[in-house]
mmCIF file of C-alpha atoms in Angstrom:
data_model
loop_
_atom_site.group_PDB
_atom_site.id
_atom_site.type_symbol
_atom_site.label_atom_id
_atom_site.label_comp_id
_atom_site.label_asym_id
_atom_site.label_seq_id
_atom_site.Cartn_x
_atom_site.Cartn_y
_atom_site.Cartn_z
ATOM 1 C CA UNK O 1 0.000 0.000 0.000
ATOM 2 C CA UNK O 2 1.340 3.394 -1.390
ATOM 3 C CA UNK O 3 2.374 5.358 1.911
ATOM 4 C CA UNK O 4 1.530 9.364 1.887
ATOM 5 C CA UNK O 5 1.933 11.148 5.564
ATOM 6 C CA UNK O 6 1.221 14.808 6.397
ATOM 7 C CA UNK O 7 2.351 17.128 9.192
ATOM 8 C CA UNK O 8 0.918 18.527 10.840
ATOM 9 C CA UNK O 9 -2.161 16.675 11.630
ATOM 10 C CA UNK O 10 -4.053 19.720 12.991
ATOM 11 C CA UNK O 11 -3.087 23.746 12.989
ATOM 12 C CA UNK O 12 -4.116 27.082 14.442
ATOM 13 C CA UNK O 13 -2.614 30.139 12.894
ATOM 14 C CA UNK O 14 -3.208 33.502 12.927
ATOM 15 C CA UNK O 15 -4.455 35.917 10.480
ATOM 16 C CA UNK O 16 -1.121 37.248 8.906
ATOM 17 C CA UNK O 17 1.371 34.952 10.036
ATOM 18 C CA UNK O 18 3.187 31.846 7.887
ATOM 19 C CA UNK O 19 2.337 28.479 7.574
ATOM 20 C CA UNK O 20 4.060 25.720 6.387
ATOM 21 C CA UNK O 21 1.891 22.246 5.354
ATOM 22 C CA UNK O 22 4.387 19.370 4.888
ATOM 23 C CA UNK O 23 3.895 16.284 3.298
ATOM 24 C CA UNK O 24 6.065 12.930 2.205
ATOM 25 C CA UNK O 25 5.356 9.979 0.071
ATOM 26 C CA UNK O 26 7.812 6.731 -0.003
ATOM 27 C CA UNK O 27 5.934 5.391 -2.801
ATOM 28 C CA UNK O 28 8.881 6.681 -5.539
ATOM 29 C CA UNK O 29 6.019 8.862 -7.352
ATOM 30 C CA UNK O 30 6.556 11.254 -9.267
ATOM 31 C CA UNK O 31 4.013 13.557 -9.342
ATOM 32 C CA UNK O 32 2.732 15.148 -6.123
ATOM 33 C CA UNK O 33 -0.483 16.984 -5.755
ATOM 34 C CA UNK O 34 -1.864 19.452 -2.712
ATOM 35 C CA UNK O 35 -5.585 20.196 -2.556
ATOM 36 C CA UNK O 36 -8.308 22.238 0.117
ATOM 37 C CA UNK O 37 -11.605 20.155 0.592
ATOM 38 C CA UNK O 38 -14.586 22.312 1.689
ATOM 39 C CA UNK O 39 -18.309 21.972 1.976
ATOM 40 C CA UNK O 40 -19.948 22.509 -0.969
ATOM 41 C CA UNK O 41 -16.451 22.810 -2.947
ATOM 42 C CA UNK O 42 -15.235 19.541 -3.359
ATOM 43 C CA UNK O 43 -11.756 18.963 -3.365
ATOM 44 C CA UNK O 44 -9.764 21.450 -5.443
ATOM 45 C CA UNK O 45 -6.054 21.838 -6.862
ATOM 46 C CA UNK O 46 -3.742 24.174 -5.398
ATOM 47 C CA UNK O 47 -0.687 23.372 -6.870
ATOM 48 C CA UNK O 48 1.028 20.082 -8.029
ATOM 49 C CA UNK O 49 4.602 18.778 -9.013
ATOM 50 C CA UNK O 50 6.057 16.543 -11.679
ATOM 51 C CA UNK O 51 9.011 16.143 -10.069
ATOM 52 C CA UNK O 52 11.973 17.403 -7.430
ATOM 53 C CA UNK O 53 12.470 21.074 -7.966
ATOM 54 C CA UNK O 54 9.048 21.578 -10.440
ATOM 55 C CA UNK O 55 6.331 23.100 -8.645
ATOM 56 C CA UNK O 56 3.117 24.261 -11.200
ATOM 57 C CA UNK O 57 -0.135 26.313 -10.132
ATOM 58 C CA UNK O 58 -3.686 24.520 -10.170
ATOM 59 C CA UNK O 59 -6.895 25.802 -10.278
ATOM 60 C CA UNK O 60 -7.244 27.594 -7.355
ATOM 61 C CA UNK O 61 -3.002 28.857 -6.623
ATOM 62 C CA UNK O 62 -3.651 32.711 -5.488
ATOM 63 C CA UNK O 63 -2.507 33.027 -1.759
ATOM 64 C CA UNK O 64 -0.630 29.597 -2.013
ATOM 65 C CA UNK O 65 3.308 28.617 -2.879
ATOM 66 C CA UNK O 66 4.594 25.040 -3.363
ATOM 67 C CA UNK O 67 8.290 23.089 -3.152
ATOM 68 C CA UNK O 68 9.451 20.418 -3.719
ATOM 69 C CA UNK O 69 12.582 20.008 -2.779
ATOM 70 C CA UNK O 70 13.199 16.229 -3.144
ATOM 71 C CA UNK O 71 11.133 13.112 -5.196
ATOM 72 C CA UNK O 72 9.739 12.624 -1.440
ATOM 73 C CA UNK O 73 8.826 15.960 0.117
ATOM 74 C CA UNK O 74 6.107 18.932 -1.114
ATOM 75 C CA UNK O 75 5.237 21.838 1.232
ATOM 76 C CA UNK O 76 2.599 24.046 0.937
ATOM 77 C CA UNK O 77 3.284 27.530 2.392
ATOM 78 C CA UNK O 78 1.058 29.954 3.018
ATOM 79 C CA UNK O 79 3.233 33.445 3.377
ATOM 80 C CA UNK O 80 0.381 35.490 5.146
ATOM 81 C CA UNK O 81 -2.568 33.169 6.400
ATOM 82 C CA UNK O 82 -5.963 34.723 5.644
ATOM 83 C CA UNK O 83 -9.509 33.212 7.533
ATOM 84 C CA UNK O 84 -10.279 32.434 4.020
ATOM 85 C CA UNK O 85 -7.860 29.542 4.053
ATOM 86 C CA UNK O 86 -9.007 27.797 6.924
ATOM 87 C CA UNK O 87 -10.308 24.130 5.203
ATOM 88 C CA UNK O 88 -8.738 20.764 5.690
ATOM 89 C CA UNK O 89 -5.561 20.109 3.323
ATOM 90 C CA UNK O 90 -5.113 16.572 1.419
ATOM 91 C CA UNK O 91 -1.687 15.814 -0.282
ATOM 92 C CA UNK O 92 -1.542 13.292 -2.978
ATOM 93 C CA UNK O 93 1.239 11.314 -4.390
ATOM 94 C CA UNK O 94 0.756 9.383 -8.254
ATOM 95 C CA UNK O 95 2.436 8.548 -11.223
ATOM 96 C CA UNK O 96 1.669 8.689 -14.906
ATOM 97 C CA UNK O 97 -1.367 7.824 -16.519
ATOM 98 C CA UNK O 98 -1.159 4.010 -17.272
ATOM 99 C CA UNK O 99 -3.124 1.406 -16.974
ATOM 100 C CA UNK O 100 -2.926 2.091 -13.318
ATOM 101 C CA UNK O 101 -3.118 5.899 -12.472
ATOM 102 C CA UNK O 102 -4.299 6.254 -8.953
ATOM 103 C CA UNK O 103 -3.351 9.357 -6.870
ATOM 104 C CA UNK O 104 -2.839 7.952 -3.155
ATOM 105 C CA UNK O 105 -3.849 10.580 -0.463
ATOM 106 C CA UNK O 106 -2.386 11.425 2.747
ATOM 107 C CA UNK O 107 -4.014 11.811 6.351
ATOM 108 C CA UNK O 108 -5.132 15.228 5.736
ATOM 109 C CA UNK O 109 -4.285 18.465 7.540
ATOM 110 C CA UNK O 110 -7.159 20.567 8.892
ATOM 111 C CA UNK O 111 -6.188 24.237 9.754
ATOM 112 C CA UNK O 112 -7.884 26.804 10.936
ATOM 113 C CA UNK O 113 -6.692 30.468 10.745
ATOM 114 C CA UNK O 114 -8.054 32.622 13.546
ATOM 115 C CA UNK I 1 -11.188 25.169 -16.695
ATOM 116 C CA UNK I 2 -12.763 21.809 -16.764
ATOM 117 C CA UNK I 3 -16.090 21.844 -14.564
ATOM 118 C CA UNK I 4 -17.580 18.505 -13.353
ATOM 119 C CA UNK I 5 -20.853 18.146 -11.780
ATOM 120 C CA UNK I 6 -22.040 15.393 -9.688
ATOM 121 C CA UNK I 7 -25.878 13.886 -9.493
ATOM 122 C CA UNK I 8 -27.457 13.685 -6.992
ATOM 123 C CA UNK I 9 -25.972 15.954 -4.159
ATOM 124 C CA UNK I 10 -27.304 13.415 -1.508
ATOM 125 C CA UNK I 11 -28.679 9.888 -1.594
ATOM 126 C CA UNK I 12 -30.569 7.479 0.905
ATOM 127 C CA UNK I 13 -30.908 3.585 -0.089
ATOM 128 C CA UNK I 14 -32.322 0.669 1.606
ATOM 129 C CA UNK I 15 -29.704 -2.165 1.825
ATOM 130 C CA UNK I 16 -29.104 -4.645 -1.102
ATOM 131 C CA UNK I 17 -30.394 -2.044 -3.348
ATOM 132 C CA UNK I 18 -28.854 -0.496 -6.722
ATOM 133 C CA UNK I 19 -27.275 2.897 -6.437
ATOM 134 C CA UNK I 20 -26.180 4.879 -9.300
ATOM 135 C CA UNK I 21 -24.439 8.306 -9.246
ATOM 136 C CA UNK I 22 -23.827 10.361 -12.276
ATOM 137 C CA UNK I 23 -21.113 12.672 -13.332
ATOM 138 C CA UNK I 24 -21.051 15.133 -16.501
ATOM 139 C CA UNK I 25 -17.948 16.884 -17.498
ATOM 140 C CA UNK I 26 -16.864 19.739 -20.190
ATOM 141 C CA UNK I 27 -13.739 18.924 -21.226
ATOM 142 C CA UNK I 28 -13.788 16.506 -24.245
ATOM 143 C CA UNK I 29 -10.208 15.961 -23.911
ATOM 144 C CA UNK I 30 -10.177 14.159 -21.031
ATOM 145 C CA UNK I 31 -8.068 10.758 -21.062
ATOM 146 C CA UNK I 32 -9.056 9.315 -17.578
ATOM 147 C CA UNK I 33 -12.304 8.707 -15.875
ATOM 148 C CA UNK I 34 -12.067 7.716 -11.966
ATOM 149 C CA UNK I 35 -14.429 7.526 -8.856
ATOM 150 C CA UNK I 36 -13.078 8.079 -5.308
ATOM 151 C CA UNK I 37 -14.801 7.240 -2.467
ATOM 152 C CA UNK I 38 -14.264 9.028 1.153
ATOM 153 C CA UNK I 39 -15.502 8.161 4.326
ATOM 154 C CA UNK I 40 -16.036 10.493 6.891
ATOM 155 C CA UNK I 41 -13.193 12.065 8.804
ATOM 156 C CA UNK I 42 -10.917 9.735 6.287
ATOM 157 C CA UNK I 43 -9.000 10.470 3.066
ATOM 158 C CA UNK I 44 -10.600 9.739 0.036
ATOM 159 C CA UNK I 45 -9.292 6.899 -1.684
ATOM 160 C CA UNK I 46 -9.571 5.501 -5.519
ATOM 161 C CA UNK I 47 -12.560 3.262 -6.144
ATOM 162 C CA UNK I 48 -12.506 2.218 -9.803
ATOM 163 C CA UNK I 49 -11.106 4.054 -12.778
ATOM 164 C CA UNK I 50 -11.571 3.451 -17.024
ATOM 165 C CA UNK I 51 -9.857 5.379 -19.960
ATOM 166 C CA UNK I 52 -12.215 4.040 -22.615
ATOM 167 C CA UNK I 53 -15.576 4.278 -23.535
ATOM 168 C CA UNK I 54 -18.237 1.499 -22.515
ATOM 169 C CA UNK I 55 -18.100 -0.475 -18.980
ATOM 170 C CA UNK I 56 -16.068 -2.066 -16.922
ATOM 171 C CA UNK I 57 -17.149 -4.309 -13.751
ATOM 172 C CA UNK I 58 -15.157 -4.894 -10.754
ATOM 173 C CA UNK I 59 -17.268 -7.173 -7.800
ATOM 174 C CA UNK I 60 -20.069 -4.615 -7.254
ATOM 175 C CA UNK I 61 -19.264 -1.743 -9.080
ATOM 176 C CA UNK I 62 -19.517 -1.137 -12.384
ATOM 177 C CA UNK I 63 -18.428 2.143 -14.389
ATOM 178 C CA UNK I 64 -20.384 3.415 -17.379
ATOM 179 C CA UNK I 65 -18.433 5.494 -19.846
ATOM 180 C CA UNK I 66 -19.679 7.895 -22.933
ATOM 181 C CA UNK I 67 -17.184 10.562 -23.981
ATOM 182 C CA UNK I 68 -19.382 11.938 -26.584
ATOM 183 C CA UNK I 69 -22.033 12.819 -23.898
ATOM 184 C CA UNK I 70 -19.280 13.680 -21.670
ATOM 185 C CA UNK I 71 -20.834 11.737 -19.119
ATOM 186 C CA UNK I 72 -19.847 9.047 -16.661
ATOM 187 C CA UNK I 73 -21.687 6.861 -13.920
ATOM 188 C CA UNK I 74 -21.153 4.527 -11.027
ATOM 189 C CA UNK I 75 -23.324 1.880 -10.304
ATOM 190 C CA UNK I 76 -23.365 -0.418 -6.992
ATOM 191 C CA UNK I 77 -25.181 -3.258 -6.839
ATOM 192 C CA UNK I 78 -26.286 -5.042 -3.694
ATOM 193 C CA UNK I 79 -25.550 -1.957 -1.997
ATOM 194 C CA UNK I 80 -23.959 -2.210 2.133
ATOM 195 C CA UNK I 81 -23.984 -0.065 4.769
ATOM 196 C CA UNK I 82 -20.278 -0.098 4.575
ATOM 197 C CA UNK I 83 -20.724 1.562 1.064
ATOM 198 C CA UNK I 84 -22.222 4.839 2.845
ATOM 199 C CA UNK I 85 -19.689 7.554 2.197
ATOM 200 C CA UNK I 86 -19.259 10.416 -0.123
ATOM 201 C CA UNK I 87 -18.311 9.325 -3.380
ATOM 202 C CA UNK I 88 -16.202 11.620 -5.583
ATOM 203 C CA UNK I 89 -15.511 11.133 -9.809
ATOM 204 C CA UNK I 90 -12.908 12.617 -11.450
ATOM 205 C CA UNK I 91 -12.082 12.936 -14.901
ATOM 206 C CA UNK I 92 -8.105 13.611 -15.675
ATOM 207 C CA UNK I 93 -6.399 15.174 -18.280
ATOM 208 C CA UNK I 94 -3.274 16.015 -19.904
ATOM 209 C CA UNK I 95 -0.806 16.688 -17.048
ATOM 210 C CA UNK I 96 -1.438 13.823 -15.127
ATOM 211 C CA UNK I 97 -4.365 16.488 -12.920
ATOM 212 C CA UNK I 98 -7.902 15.153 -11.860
ATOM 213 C CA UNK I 99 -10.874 17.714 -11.521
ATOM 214 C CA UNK I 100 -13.119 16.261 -8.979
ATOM 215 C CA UNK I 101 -16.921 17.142 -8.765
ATOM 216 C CA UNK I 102 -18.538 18.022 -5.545
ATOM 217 C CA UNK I 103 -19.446 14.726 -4.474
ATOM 218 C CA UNK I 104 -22.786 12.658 -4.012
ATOM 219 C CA UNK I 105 -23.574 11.760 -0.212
ATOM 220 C CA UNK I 106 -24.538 8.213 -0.063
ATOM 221 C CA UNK I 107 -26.518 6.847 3.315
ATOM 222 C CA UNK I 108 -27.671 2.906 3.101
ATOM 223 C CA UNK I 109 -30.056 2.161 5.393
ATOM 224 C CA UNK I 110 -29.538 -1.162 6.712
#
């Protein structure tokens, strides 16, 4: 079973200050996905990687920056935290499409920015 | 920007019924069709998946696929109360990037 972990699990930030979303996959992918999940939204893209040192916007990127510094690790970084961002945060790890192209999600982060 | 809708928003089914959820998309280049399924509180996690028109059956599920109609379904036979969850599909594109719909809440009442 493809292995995706997230830290941290749960986070309270304030309005204005940074925060950093971490997540790490030992499943060798190479494409690497964040997304926000909220009611009535579904799950959206934020920003996604195709590999260590590639980071590309999604659909929804404003507010948001991505790196990924290794095949293993992508951060999410939110530079000034707004209320608007407060949701619950899913990475993904997957590779390309074949006949087997499942993304394999993490634990989920759920933040909430006071 | 691809959009996906999901139908219907919310679903309630008597066990060992037949559920089917529906999902229409606007991209006609889209090369992958999946369904996720996420319980509550958990991740969501791949269900079933096809990249070419017509069906494909795995135990109790079977997908229905027509790209011309850009339209895509899940159907569950026998349906269990373990099946209750919110079930998410997902067409993909170039780029290796799923759009997922909004989800359909399904409840089996046992």
């Amino acid at each position: 079973e493809a292995a995706v972990t997230q830290s941290p699990r749960n986070k309270v930030a304030v309005t204005g200050g940074k925060v950093t979303l971490s997540c790490n996959q030992t499943n060798n992918h190479n494409n690497m996905y964040w997304y926000r999940q909220d009611t009535g939204h579904g799950l959206r893209l934020i920003h996604y990687s195709y590999g260590a040192g590639s980071t590309e916007k999604g659909d929804i990127p404003d507010g948001y920056k991505a790196s990924r510094p290794s095949q293993e690790n992508f951060s999410l970084i939110l530079e000034l935290a707004t209320p608007s961002q407060t949701s619950v945060y899913f990475c993904a790890s997957g590779d390309e499409w074949g006949n087997y192209a499942e993304q394999f999600f993490g634990p989920g982060t759920r933040l909430t920015v006071l | 920007q691809q959009k996906v809708q999901q139908s219907p928003e919310s679903l309630i089914v008597p066990e060992g019924a037949m559920t089917s959820l529906n999902c229409t998309f606007s991209d006609s280049a889209s090369q992958y069709f999946a369904w996720y399924r996420q319980h509550s509180g958990k991740a969501p996690k791949a269900l079933m998946s096809i990249f070419s028109n017509g069906e494909k059956e795995e135990g109790r599920f079977t997908i229905h696929l027509n790209k011309a109609s850009l339209h895509f379904s899940l159907h569950i036979r026998d349906s269990q109360p373990s099946d209750s969850a919110l079930y998410l599909c997902a067409p993909g594109n170039m780029g290796y990037k799923l759009t997922f719909g909004t989800g359909t809440s399904l409840l089996v009442d046992p």
